[in-house]
Amino acid sequence: MAPSLCAHCKTNRALILRPKDHSKLCRPCFLTTFETEIHHTITSTGLFTRGERIAIGASGGKDSTVLASVLKTLNERYDYGLDLILLSIDEGIKGYRDDSLETVKRNAEQYGMQLCILGYDELYGWTMDQVVEQVGKKGNCTYCGVFRRQALDRGAARLGLTHVVTGHNADDVAETVLMNLLRGDLPRLSRTTSIVTSTPSLAADPAANTHIKRSKPLKYAYEKEIVLYAHHKNLDYFSTECIYSPEAFRGSARALIKNLERVRPSAILDVVRSGEDMAKLVPDSDEGCGRVCTSSVPAAEEEQGGCGSAQGPSSGGDLATLEQALSSDDRAADAALEIEITTSSIAKRTAPLPLTVGKSRKVPKAPNNTRKQPKKQVMGQCKKCGYLSSQDICKACVLLEGLNKNRPKNHIEVGYEPEKEATSVAEAVKQLDVGAG
Amino acid sequence: MPGKQITDVVEQLCRRCTENQAVLVVRRDPLCRDCFVRYVHTKVIKHMESFRVRNADPNRQRKLLLALSLGASSVTLLHILDHLLETQTSKSGRTGFGLSVVFVETAGDASHQDRLSKVRQAYPDYDIASLPLHDVFRLVPDQESLSGLLPESATVEELSPADKLVTLFGSLTSATAREDVAATLRTRLVVEYAKSSGCEGVLWGDSTTKLAEKTLAETAKGCGFSLPWHVADGETPFGLAFNYPLRDLLKKELVAYVDVVGSPLPSLVLDSAPTQASMSSKNTTIDDLMKQYFESVEVNFPSIVSNVVRTTGKLKATLTTNDAPACDLCSMPVSDGRFGIHGWGGDQHGIADPILASSGRRLCYGCTRSIPSTTNPTNGSA
């Protein structure tokens, strides 16, 4: 078979089969097309303003590395006039994050960008390794996600800027759409499909970390094309996945997305489109009123940072938890049990589980009014740390309180190093030996 | 599966009546035969409340059309509605509604007609019509837009309805496109038949599981905008109401019902081969994938299945869509006339005139993925 020519320039040999629409392109045309599409996303949504300082949430992985590279290219090519800074969060996971941070440091040099690294230990007094030691591998992703969300905002505030871009791609968004349908979370469905999310400014205190805009310029870019772009541009990225357990729910949705992509390559984009359209159908959403309501940008406080490391069909970890919660709700509703039972089961669920919406219609009316209508989130400030939150105490502070409560009585300093601990234990054992002998 | 459950519950008493031996476990409760049958009937009749005798005008019989596919679900629905009408007659001497039945044939399968005649024998009181799918090219009033979907080379005027259907399917490039278009046309045919036979609503036999499949499948096809009309009970843009009386019953419960009730049901249901995704993704359809996915979720996580359906039911169609222009294929209103796959963020090209780009056809985003474009062959999905 004769080699086919690039569908775009019609001169070079086509080397790349675009995952998105199966068109055949040569290497330079693929790179330009990919960049032009991101440029289109940026300009058509008016994502940036001239002179804006922007933090790129950089993990050293393929998505954020490609994002940094493309933004640098476009900033120069189209003269956006942006000041780009890399912002990395050090979760404190040995054998994973320390290596990927080395990649980010190299990227900073390669792209000539300023780099700011902020650690969980510095912010919260806990590294993820310590959290896992305490809570076990199961459910630690909740901590990591909640902590990371605030960490990026705090890092942005520290850098004195108000806009963070993240490397979420079309596959991530499509996954989130399916995942939120599966767990029945409409408010979050309507929030996560938006390209820009923001924590609306409370204005009162400029020092608070509240008015941070988040956006995902790669929202419509296929994961496979990001990998191809990184490969053909010889980008330096880190590809090991997080060593702790993946989110089972996301894994289940991810497997489904990959299967859909095989059947119809456009399916990922189609799910994103459906998600955007459905966001307009969610009652009480900002999208529903044609964006003329008070806040035109969805709040993003509780959006969970999927670490995107899940793979394969899930073992069903939190599927089972949700199933249990839902079926006990159903049983309560069928039996028309009294309110004490339903409310307590709700209270119990708030921490580890996504809020479920579907509830009984048979439950007695009067004392239950607050639960009847899906609560419209009212944003306030966390009483402990001042971070924007719909609750009195923000999620991170709640989690921290739990962690600190169980911390051993003998206080461990922030500058804690496991090696020292190990040697002192060894010494203690030696002394014991001596004592015994 | 029901058989396995029966062996599991030997020696257990029914949790509802606490008298009889349980025959199977339903949502963690062991139930006896009678209580299980009552459980299924209650769930169905709850959704037929508005068609009770006391709500019926004695001078004007309301007529409903049941769409029969000869699967376990729709056959069960027919059986239960027959039972409901019989009860209504014996209690009050009249019924709350009249029932017609329609079956849409798929070409080249004769086994259907055999089952269908058995259904006619078992339920002789109803008018059970059987229509070929190509009748959609006869019954739909707006033939022009429907024929516009055929490839441009086709000389539409000379083709019979059957030939039109063959030509249309011949132009579709993937298994999933063929299945998606067939399902859409089936819905439109049922709607047109309902209208022509004076029915004010259509009863669909979709179980909870099927509705959950549909939710995710429509999402995956880019048709998320039309979900409120495909999953919820009530008025639709077709100009009549859709109702899903089996919406609270899982597929596995309906399969068990057919077994438990016994004759004549098992002989009426077409055997559906267990869903097995084809090894080649070329022959797999999006519907297959979702069916497989929820069949596995249903086994251990039934509440998640029903939660998907309940959640989708909360989506509200926006007011403006009621007078929006409709898609040529699925007939759903497209808000702002945003036809085709262009003219939104994910398009990333900025084509100025979306209508022009969709080559004169007025197709919604999702249907554009199925019908190959005549002007821009690179845009079709493989």
PDB file of C-alpha atoms in Angstrom, chain B residues 102-337:
ATOM      1  CA  VAL B 102     -47.942  -2.639  18.735  1.00  0.00           C
ATOM      2  CA  PHE B 103     -44.926  -4.712  17.800  1.00  0.00           C
ATOM      3  CA  VAL B 104     -42.225  -3.414  15.467  1.00  0.00           C
ATOM      4  CA  GLU B 105     -40.750  -6.128  13.272  1.00  0.00           C
ATOM      5  CA  THR B 106     -37.097  -6.421  12.493  1.00  0.00           C
ATOM      6  CA  ALA B 107     -36.446  -7.618   8.994  1.00  0.00           C
ATOM      7  CA  GLY B 108     -35.418 -11.201   8.381  1.00  0.00           C
ATOM      8  CA  ASP B 109     -36.568 -12.842  11.596  1.00  0.00           C
ATOM      9  CA  ALA B 110     -39.602 -15.089  11.324  1.00  0.00           C
ATOM     10  CA  SER B 111     -39.520 -16.405  14.889  1.00  0.00           C
ATOM     11  CA  HIS B 112     -41.196 -13.189  16.022  1.00  0.00           C
ATOM     12  CA  GLN B 113     -44.427 -13.898  14.194  1.00  0.00           C
ATOM     13  CA  ASP B 114     -44.724 -17.283  15.850  1.00  0.00           C
ATOM     14  CA  ARG B 115     -44.399 -15.737  19.323  1.00  0.00           C
ATOM     15  CA  LEU B 116     -46.705 -12.913  18.365  1.00  0.00           C
ATOM     16  CA  SER B 117     -49.503 -15.268  17.406  1.00  0.00           C
ATOM     17  CA  LYS B 118     -49.104 -16.975  20.769  1.00  0.00           C
ATOM     18  CA  VAL B 119     -49.398 -13.559  22.446  1.00  0.00           C
ATOM     19  CA  ARG B 120     -52.567 -12.899  20.445  1.00  0.00           C
ATOM     20  CA  GLN B 121     -53.987 -16.225  21.659  1.00  0.00           C
ATOM     21  CA  ALA B 122     -53.081 -15.563  25.272  1.00  0.00           C
ATOM     22  CA  TYR B 123     -54.488 -12.018  25.281  1.00  0.00           C
ATOM     23  CA  PRO B 124     -57.354 -12.102  22.781  1.00  0.00           C
ATOM     24  CA  ASP B 125     -58.998  -8.907  24.086  1.00  0.00           C
ATOM     25  CA  TYR B 126     -56.478  -6.560  22.554  1.00  0.00           C
ATOM     26  CA  ASP B 127     -55.735  -5.315  19.123  1.00  0.00           C
ATOM     27  CA  ILE B 128     -52.109  -6.361  18.633  1.00  0.00           C
ATOM     28  CA  ALA B 129     -50.612  -4.780  15.527  1.00  0.00           C
ATOM     29  CA  SER B 130     -47.337  -5.755  13.914  1.00  0.00           C
ATOM     30  CA  LEU B 131     -45.581  -3.188  11.761  1.00  0.00           C
ATOM     31  CA  PRO B 132     -42.412  -3.420   9.710  1.00  0.00           C
ATOM     32  CA  LEU B 133     -39.846  -0.734  10.596  1.00  0.00           C
ATOM     33  CA  HIS B 134     -39.965   0.709   7.088  1.00  0.00           C
ATOM     34  CA  ASP B 135     -43.523   1.838   7.764  1.00  0.00           C
ATOM     35  CA  VAL B 136     -41.832   4.846   9.314  1.00  0.00           C
ATOM     36  CA  PHE B 137     -41.399   6.024   5.713  1.00  0.00           C
ATOM     37  CA  ARG B 138     -45.161   5.739   5.267  1.00  0.00           C
ATOM     38  CA  LEU B 139     -46.623   6.956   8.556  1.00  0.00           C
ATOM     39  CA  VAL B 140     -44.451   9.932   9.557  1.00  0.00           C
ATOM     40  CA  PRO B 141     -46.142  13.070   8.146  1.00  0.00           C
ATOM     41  CA  ASP B 142     -42.923  15.012   7.469  1.00  0.00           C
ATOM     42  CA  GLN B 143     -41.499  12.620   4.867  1.00  0.00           C
ATOM     43  CA  GLU B 144     -39.325  15.277   3.312  1.00  0.00           C
ATOM     44  CA  SER B 145     -36.931  15.678   6.224  1.00  0.00           C
ATOM     45  CA  LEU B 146     -36.847  11.938   6.892  1.00  0.00           C
ATOM     46  CA  SER B 147     -36.030  11.115   3.252  1.00  0.00           C
ATOM     47  CA  GLY B 148     -33.395  13.848   3.333  1.00  0.00           C
ATOM     48  CA  LEU B 149     -31.335  11.512   5.500  1.00  0.00           C
ATOM     49  CA  LEU B 150     -30.782   9.121   2.611  1.00  0.00           C
ATOM     50  CA  PRO B 151     -27.544   9.507   0.699  1.00  0.00           C
ATOM     51  CA  GLU B 152     -27.757  12.219  -1.940  1.00  0.00           C
ATOM     52  CA  SER B 153     -27.229   9.749  -4.744  1.00  0.00           C
ATOM     53  CA  ALA B 154     -30.502   8.006  -3.932  1.00  0.00           C
ATOM     54  CA  THR B 155     -33.488   8.805  -6.125  1.00  0.00           C
ATOM     55  CA  VAL B 156     -35.913   9.054  -3.266  1.00  0.00           C
ATOM     56  CA  GLU B 157     -39.126   9.348  -5.322  1.00  0.00           C
ATOM     57  CA  GLU B 158     -38.655   5.964  -6.958  1.00  0.00           C
ATOM     58  CA  LEU B 159     -37.987   4.010  -3.785  1.00  0.00           C
ATOM     59  CA  SER B 160     -40.552   2.038  -1.832  1.00  0.00           C
ATOM     60  CA  PRO B 161     -40.550   2.519   1.968  1.00  0.00           C
ATOM     61  CA  ALA B 162     -38.723  -0.816   2.325  1.00  0.00           C
ATOM     62  CA  ASP B 163     -36.053   0.228  -0.185  1.00  0.00           C
ATOM     63  CA  LYS B 164     -35.636   3.562   1.555  1.00  0.00           C
ATOM     64  CA  LEU B 165     -34.863   1.796   4.804  1.00  0.00           C
ATOM     65  CA  VAL B 166     -32.362  -0.522   3.133  1.00  0.00           C
ATOM     66  CA  THR B 167     -30.680   2.451   1.403  1.00  0.00           C
ATOM     67  CA  LEU B 168     -30.492   4.392   4.650  1.00  0.00           C
ATOM     68  CA  PHE B 169     -28.946   1.491   6.568  1.00  0.00           C
ATOM     69  CA  GLY B 170     -26.589   0.809   3.711  1.00  0.00           C
ATOM     70  CA  SER B 171     -25.186   4.300   4.062  1.00  0.00           C
ATOM     71  CA  LEU B 172     -24.428   3.961   7.771  1.00  0.00           C
ATOM     72  CA  THR B 173     -20.813   3.221   8.537  1.00  0.00           C
ATOM     73  CA  SER B 174     -20.821   1.422  11.872  1.00  0.00           C
ATOM     74  CA  ALA B 175     -22.764  -1.155  13.845  1.00  0.00           C
ATOM     75  CA  THR B 176     -23.509   1.362  16.551  1.00  0.00           C
ATOM     76  CA  ALA B 177     -24.834   3.896  14.002  1.00  0.00           C
ATOM     77  CA  ARG B 178     -27.185   1.245  12.570  1.00  0.00           C
ATOM     78  CA  GLU B 179     -28.485   0.275  15.983  1.00  0.00           C
ATOM     79  CA  ASP B 180     -28.886   3.897  17.095  1.00  0.00           C
ATOM     80  CA  VAL B 181     -30.808   4.863  13.960  1.00  0.00           C
ATOM     81  CA  ALA B 182     -32.983   1.732  14.140  1.00  0.00           C
ATOM     82  CA  ALA B 183     -33.931   2.502  17.745  1.00  0.00           C
ATOM     83  CA  THR B 184     -34.739   6.124  16.916  1.00  0.00           C
ATOM     84  CA  LEU B 185     -36.902   5.132  13.948  1.00  0.00           C
ATOM     85  CA  ARG B 186     -38.646   2.488  16.048  1.00  0.00           C
ATOM     86  CA  THR B 187     -39.632   5.141  18.587  1.00  0.00           C
ATOM     87  CA  ARG B 188     -40.930   7.422  15.859  1.00  0.00           C
ATOM     88  CA  LEU B 189     -42.930   4.619  14.274  1.00  0.00           C
ATOM     89  CA  VAL B 190     -44.546   3.712  17.598  1.00  0.00           C
ATOM     90  CA  VAL B 191     -45.406   7.391  18.159  1.00  0.00           C
ATOM     91  CA  GLU B 192     -46.982   7.767  14.717  1.00  0.00           C
ATOM     92  CA  TYR B 193     -48.949   4.563  15.113  1.00  0.00           C
ATOM     93  CA  ALA B 194     -50.172   5.754  18.524  1.00  0.00           C
ATOM     94  CA  LYS B 195     -51.355   9.028  17.018  1.00  0.00           C
ATOM     95  CA  SER B 196     -53.038   7.390  14.044  1.00  0.00           C
ATOM     96  CA  SER B 197     -54.897   4.949  16.268  1.00  0.00           C
ATOM     97  CA  GLY B 198     -56.125   7.633  18.651  1.00  0.00           C
ATOM     98  CA  CYS B 199     -53.910   6.810  21.640  1.00  0.00           C
ATOM     99  CA  GLU B 200     -53.023   9.629  24.008  1.00  0.00           C
ATOM    100  CA  GLY B 201     -49.919   8.040  25.401  1.00  0.00           C
ATOM    101  CA  VAL B 202     -47.360   5.267  24.949  1.00  0.00           C
ATOM    102  CA  LEU B 203     -46.510   2.731  27.643  1.00  0.00           C
ATOM    103  CA  TRP B 204     -42.949   1.471  27.406  1.00  0.00           C
ATOM    104  CA  GLY B 205     -41.749  -1.697  29.081  1.00  0.00           C
ATOM    105  CA  ASP B 206     -38.397  -0.292  30.184  1.00  0.00           C
ATOM    106  CA  SER B 207     -37.154  -1.660  33.509  1.00  0.00           C
ATOM    107  CA  THR B 208     -35.002   0.344  35.927  1.00  0.00           C
ATOM    108  CA  THR B 209     -31.979  -1.395  34.459  1.00  0.00           C
ATOM    109  CA  LYS B 210     -32.980  -0.490  30.912  1.00  0.00           C
ATOM    110  CA  LEU B 211     -33.596   3.133  31.843  1.00  0.00           C
ATOM    111  CA  ALA B 212     -30.178   3.341  33.498  1.00  0.00           C
ATOM    112  CA  GLU B 213     -28.619   1.842  30.366  1.00  0.00           C
ATOM    113  CA  LYS B 214     -30.467   4.367  28.275  1.00  0.00           C
ATOM    114  CA  THR B 215     -29.290   7.243  30.455  1.00  0.00           C
ATOM    115  CA  LEU B 216     -25.627   6.382  30.029  1.00  0.00           C
ATOM    116  CA  ALA B 217     -26.006   5.331  26.394  1.00  0.00           C
ATOM    117  CA  GLU B 218     -27.723   8.589  25.398  1.00  0.00           C
ATOM    118  CA  THR B 219     -25.036  10.478  27.310  1.00  0.00           C
ATOM    119  CA  ALA B 220     -22.357   8.603  25.408  1.00  0.00           C
ATOM    120  CA  LYS B 221     -24.075   9.341  22.098  1.00  0.00           C
ATOM    121  CA  GLY B 222     -24.067  13.074  22.758  1.00  0.00           C
ATOM    122  CA  CYS B 223     -27.835  13.133  23.324  1.00  0.00           C
ATOM    123  CA  GLY B 224     -27.733  14.185  26.972  1.00  0.00           C
ATOM    124  CA  PHE B 225     -29.957  17.154  26.144  1.00  0.00           C
ATOM    125  CA  SER B 226     -32.902  14.879  25.339  1.00  0.00           C
ATOM    126  CA  LEU B 227     -32.748  12.702  28.470  1.00  0.00           C
ATOM    127  CA  PRO B 228     -35.668  14.343  30.294  1.00  0.00           C
ATOM    128  CA  TRP B 229     -37.981  13.048  27.559  1.00  0.00           C
ATOM    129  CA  HIS B 230     -36.478   9.589  27.280  1.00  0.00           C
ATOM    130  CA  VAL B 231     -36.397   8.549  30.911  1.00  0.00           C
ATOM    131  CA  ALA B 232     -39.054  10.530  32.759  1.00  0.00           C
ATOM    132  CA  ASP B 233     -42.824   9.963  32.705  1.00  0.00           C
ATOM    133  CA  GLY B 234     -44.885  12.683  31.083  1.00  0.00           C
ATOM    134  CA  GLU B 235     -45.447  14.807  27.996  1.00  0.00           C
ATOM    135  CA  THR B 236     -42.819  14.647  25.272  1.00  0.00           C
ATOM    136  CA  PRO B 237     -41.980  16.823  22.272  1.00  0.00           C
ATOM    137  CA  PHE B 238     -43.723  14.135  20.171  1.00  0.00           C
ATOM    138  CA  GLY B 239     -47.050  15.569  21.286  1.00  0.00           C
ATOM    139  CA  LEU B 240     -48.086  12.648  23.461  1.00  0.00           C
ATOM    140  CA  ALA B 241     -47.087  11.286  26.841  1.00  0.00           C
ATOM    141  CA  PHE B 242     -44.578   8.522  27.512  1.00  0.00           C
ATOM    142  CA  ASN B 243     -44.972   6.328  30.579  1.00  0.00           C
ATOM    143  CA  TYR B 244     -42.626   3.749  32.019  1.00  0.00           C
ATOM    144  CA  PRO B 245     -44.715   1.688  34.471  1.00  0.00           C
ATOM    145  CA  LEU B 246     -41.854  -0.796  35.067  1.00  0.00           C
ATOM    146  CA  ARG B 247     -39.439   1.925  36.124  1.00  0.00           C
ATOM    147  CA  ASP B 248     -39.161   0.625  39.693  1.00  0.00           C
ATOM    148  CA  LEU B 249     -38.390  -2.978  38.765  1.00  0.00           C
ATOM    149  CA  LEU B 250     -34.996  -4.373  37.900  1.00  0.00           C
ATOM    150  CA  LYS B 251     -34.510  -6.467  34.806  1.00  0.00           C
ATOM    151  CA  LYS B 252     -33.553  -9.497  36.881  1.00  0.00           C
ATOM    152  CA  GLU B 253     -36.775  -9.159  38.890  1.00  0.00           C
ATOM    153  CA  LEU B 254     -38.849  -9.160  35.701  1.00  0.00           C
ATOM    154  CA  VAL B 255     -37.005 -12.205  34.379  1.00  0.00           C
ATOM    155  CA  ALA B 256     -37.724 -13.913  37.695  1.00  0.00           C
ATOM    156  CA  TYR B 257     -41.378 -12.863  37.449  1.00  0.00           C
ATOM    157  CA  VAL B 258     -41.775 -14.622  34.090  1.00  0.00           C
ATOM    158  CA  ASP B 259     -40.329 -17.743  35.694  1.00  0.00           C
ATOM    159  CA  VAL B 260     -42.377 -17.578  38.862  1.00  0.00           C
ATOM    160  CA  VAL B 261     -45.715 -16.886  37.137  1.00  0.00           C
ATOM    161  CA  GLY B 262     -45.080 -19.581  34.563  1.00  0.00           C
ATOM    162  CA  SER B 263     -47.468 -20.454  31.761  1.00  0.00           C
ATOM    163  CA  PRO B 264     -48.092 -18.772  29.424  1.00  0.00           C
ATOM    164  CA  LEU B 265     -45.360 -16.154  29.950  1.00  0.00           C
ATOM    165  CA  PRO B 266     -42.169 -18.175  29.299  1.00  0.00           C
ATOM    166  CA  SER B 267     -43.491 -19.343  25.922  1.00  0.00           C
ATOM    167  CA  LEU B 268     -44.203 -15.757  24.824  1.00  0.00           C
ATOM    168  CA  VAL B 269     -40.839 -14.234  25.633  1.00  0.00           C
ATOM    169  CA  LEU B 270     -38.203 -14.221  22.954  1.00  0.00           C
ATOM    170  CA  ASP B 271     -35.057 -15.808  24.281  1.00  0.00           C
ATOM    171  CA  SER B 272     -32.482 -13.120  24.532  1.00  0.00           C
ATOM    172  CA  ALA B 273     -28.964 -14.418  24.351  1.00  0.00           C
ATOM    173  CA  PRO B 274     -26.889 -13.243  27.290  1.00  0.00           C
ATOM    174  CA  THR B 275     -25.221 -10.009  26.301  1.00  0.00           C
ATOM    175  CA  GLN B 276     -21.729 -10.718  25.244  1.00  0.00           C
ATOM    176  CA  ALA B 277     -19.776  -7.938  23.700  1.00  0.00           C
ATOM    177  CA  SER B 278     -18.444  -8.893  20.357  1.00  0.00           C
ATOM    178  CA  MET B 279     -14.714  -9.381  20.356  1.00  0.00           C
ATOM    179  CA  SER B 280     -14.268  -6.843  17.608  1.00  0.00           C
ATOM    180  CA  SER B 281     -15.139  -3.307  18.544  1.00  0.00           C
ATOM    181  CA  LYS B 282     -16.363  -2.913  14.987  1.00  0.00           C
ATOM    182  CA  ASN B 283     -19.474  -4.926  15.762  1.00  0.00           C
ATOM    183  CA  THR B 284     -20.031  -3.659  19.275  1.00  0.00           C
ATOM    184  CA  THR B 285     -22.594  -0.947  19.827  1.00  0.00           C
ATOM    185  CA  ILE B 286     -22.802   1.669  22.550  1.00  0.00           C
ATOM    186  CA  ASP B 287     -26.076   0.089  23.679  1.00  0.00           C
ATOM    187  CA  ASP B 288     -24.327  -3.290  24.021  1.00  0.00           C
ATOM    188  CA  LEU B 289     -21.624  -1.767  26.202  1.00  0.00           C
ATOM    189  CA  MET B 290     -24.116  -0.133  28.540  1.00  0.00           C
ATOM    190  CA  LYS B 291     -26.279  -3.230  28.684  1.00  0.00           C
ATOM    191  CA  GLN B 292     -23.291  -5.291  29.697  1.00  0.00           C
ATOM    192  CA  TYR B 293     -22.153  -2.699  32.216  1.00  0.00           C
ATOM    193  CA  PHE B 294     -25.488  -2.484  34.019  1.00  0.00           C
ATOM    194  CA  GLU B 295     -26.138  -6.207  33.910  1.00  0.00           C
ATOM    195  CA  SER B 296     -22.990  -6.577  35.987  1.00  0.00           C
ATOM    196  CA  VAL B 297     -23.768  -3.628  38.277  1.00  0.00           C
ATOM    197  CA  GLU B 298     -27.320  -4.932  38.831  1.00  0.00           C
ATOM    198  CA  VAL B 299     -26.085  -8.177  40.362  1.00  0.00           C
ATOM    199  CA  ASN B 300     -24.450  -6.614  43.401  1.00  0.00           C
ATOM    200  CA  PHE B 301     -25.438  -2.973  43.359  1.00  0.00           C
ATOM    201  CA  PRO B 302     -29.163  -2.710  42.513  1.00  0.00           C
ATOM    202  CA  SER B 303     -29.575   0.582  44.363  1.00  0.00           C
ATOM    203  CA  ILE B 304     -26.940   2.238  42.213  1.00  0.00           C
ATOM    204  CA  VAL B 305     -28.948   1.275  39.135  1.00  0.00           C
ATOM    205  CA  SER B 306     -32.116   2.831  40.505  1.00  0.00           C
ATOM    206  CA  ASN B 307     -30.204   5.858  41.740  1.00  0.00           C
ATOM    207  CA  VAL B 308     -29.069   6.614  38.191  1.00  0.00           C
ATOM    208  CA  VAL B 309     -32.678   6.588  37.008  1.00  0.00           C
ATOM    209  CA  ARG B 310     -33.931   8.652  39.934  1.00  0.00           C
ATOM    210  CA  THR B 311     -31.168  11.192  39.375  1.00  0.00           C
ATOM    211  CA  THR B 312     -31.901  11.518  35.670  1.00  0.00           C
ATOM    212  CA  GLY B 313     -35.548  12.048  36.514  1.00  0.00           C
ATOM    213  CA  LYS B 314     -34.534  15.255  38.269  1.00  0.00           C
ATOM    214  CA  LEU B 315     -33.263  16.864  35.076  1.00  0.00           C
ATOM    215  CA  LYS B 316     -35.723  19.505  33.955  1.00  0.00           C
ATOM    216  CA  ALA B 317     -36.369  20.331  30.340  1.00  0.00           C
ATOM    217  CA  THR B 318     -35.942  24.052  29.920  1.00  0.00           C
ATOM    218  CA  LEU B 319     -38.927  26.064  28.739  1.00  0.00           C
ATOM    219  CA  THR B 320     -37.337  27.468  25.621  1.00  0.00           C
ATOM    220  CA  THR B 321     -36.860  24.033  24.104  1.00  0.00           C
ATOM    221  CA  ASN B 322     -40.577  23.557  23.546  1.00  0.00           C
ATOM    222  CA  ASP B 323     -40.695  25.782  20.516  1.00  0.00           C
ATOM    223  CA  ALA B 324     -37.180  25.079  19.303  1.00  0.00           C
ATOM    224  CA  PRO B 325     -36.674  23.559  15.837  1.00  0.00           C
ATOM    225  CA  ALA B 326     -36.598  19.742  15.797  1.00  0.00           C
ATOM    226  CA  CYS B 327     -33.991  17.233  14.642  1.00  0.00           C
ATOM    227  CA  ASP B 328     -34.811  15.545  11.307  1.00  0.00           C
ATOM    228  CA  LEU B 329     -34.056  12.089  12.667  1.00  0.00           C
ATOM    229  CA  CYS B 330     -35.007  11.885  16.354  1.00  0.00           C
ATOM    230  CA  SER B 331     -37.487  14.775  16.286  1.00  0.00           C
ATOM    231  CA  MET B 332     -36.155  16.211  19.552  1.00  0.00           C
ATOM    232  CA  PRO B 333     -36.072  20.004  19.922  1.00  0.00           C
ATOM    233  CA  VAL B 334     -32.613  21.489  19.424  1.00  0.00           C
ATOM    234  CA  SER B 335     -32.215  24.633  21.492  1.00  0.00           C
ATOM    235  CA  ASP B 336     -31.038  27.732  19.619  1.00  0.00           C
ATOM    236  CA  GLY B 337     -31.079  25.648  16.430  1.00  0.00           C
TER     237      GLY B 337
END
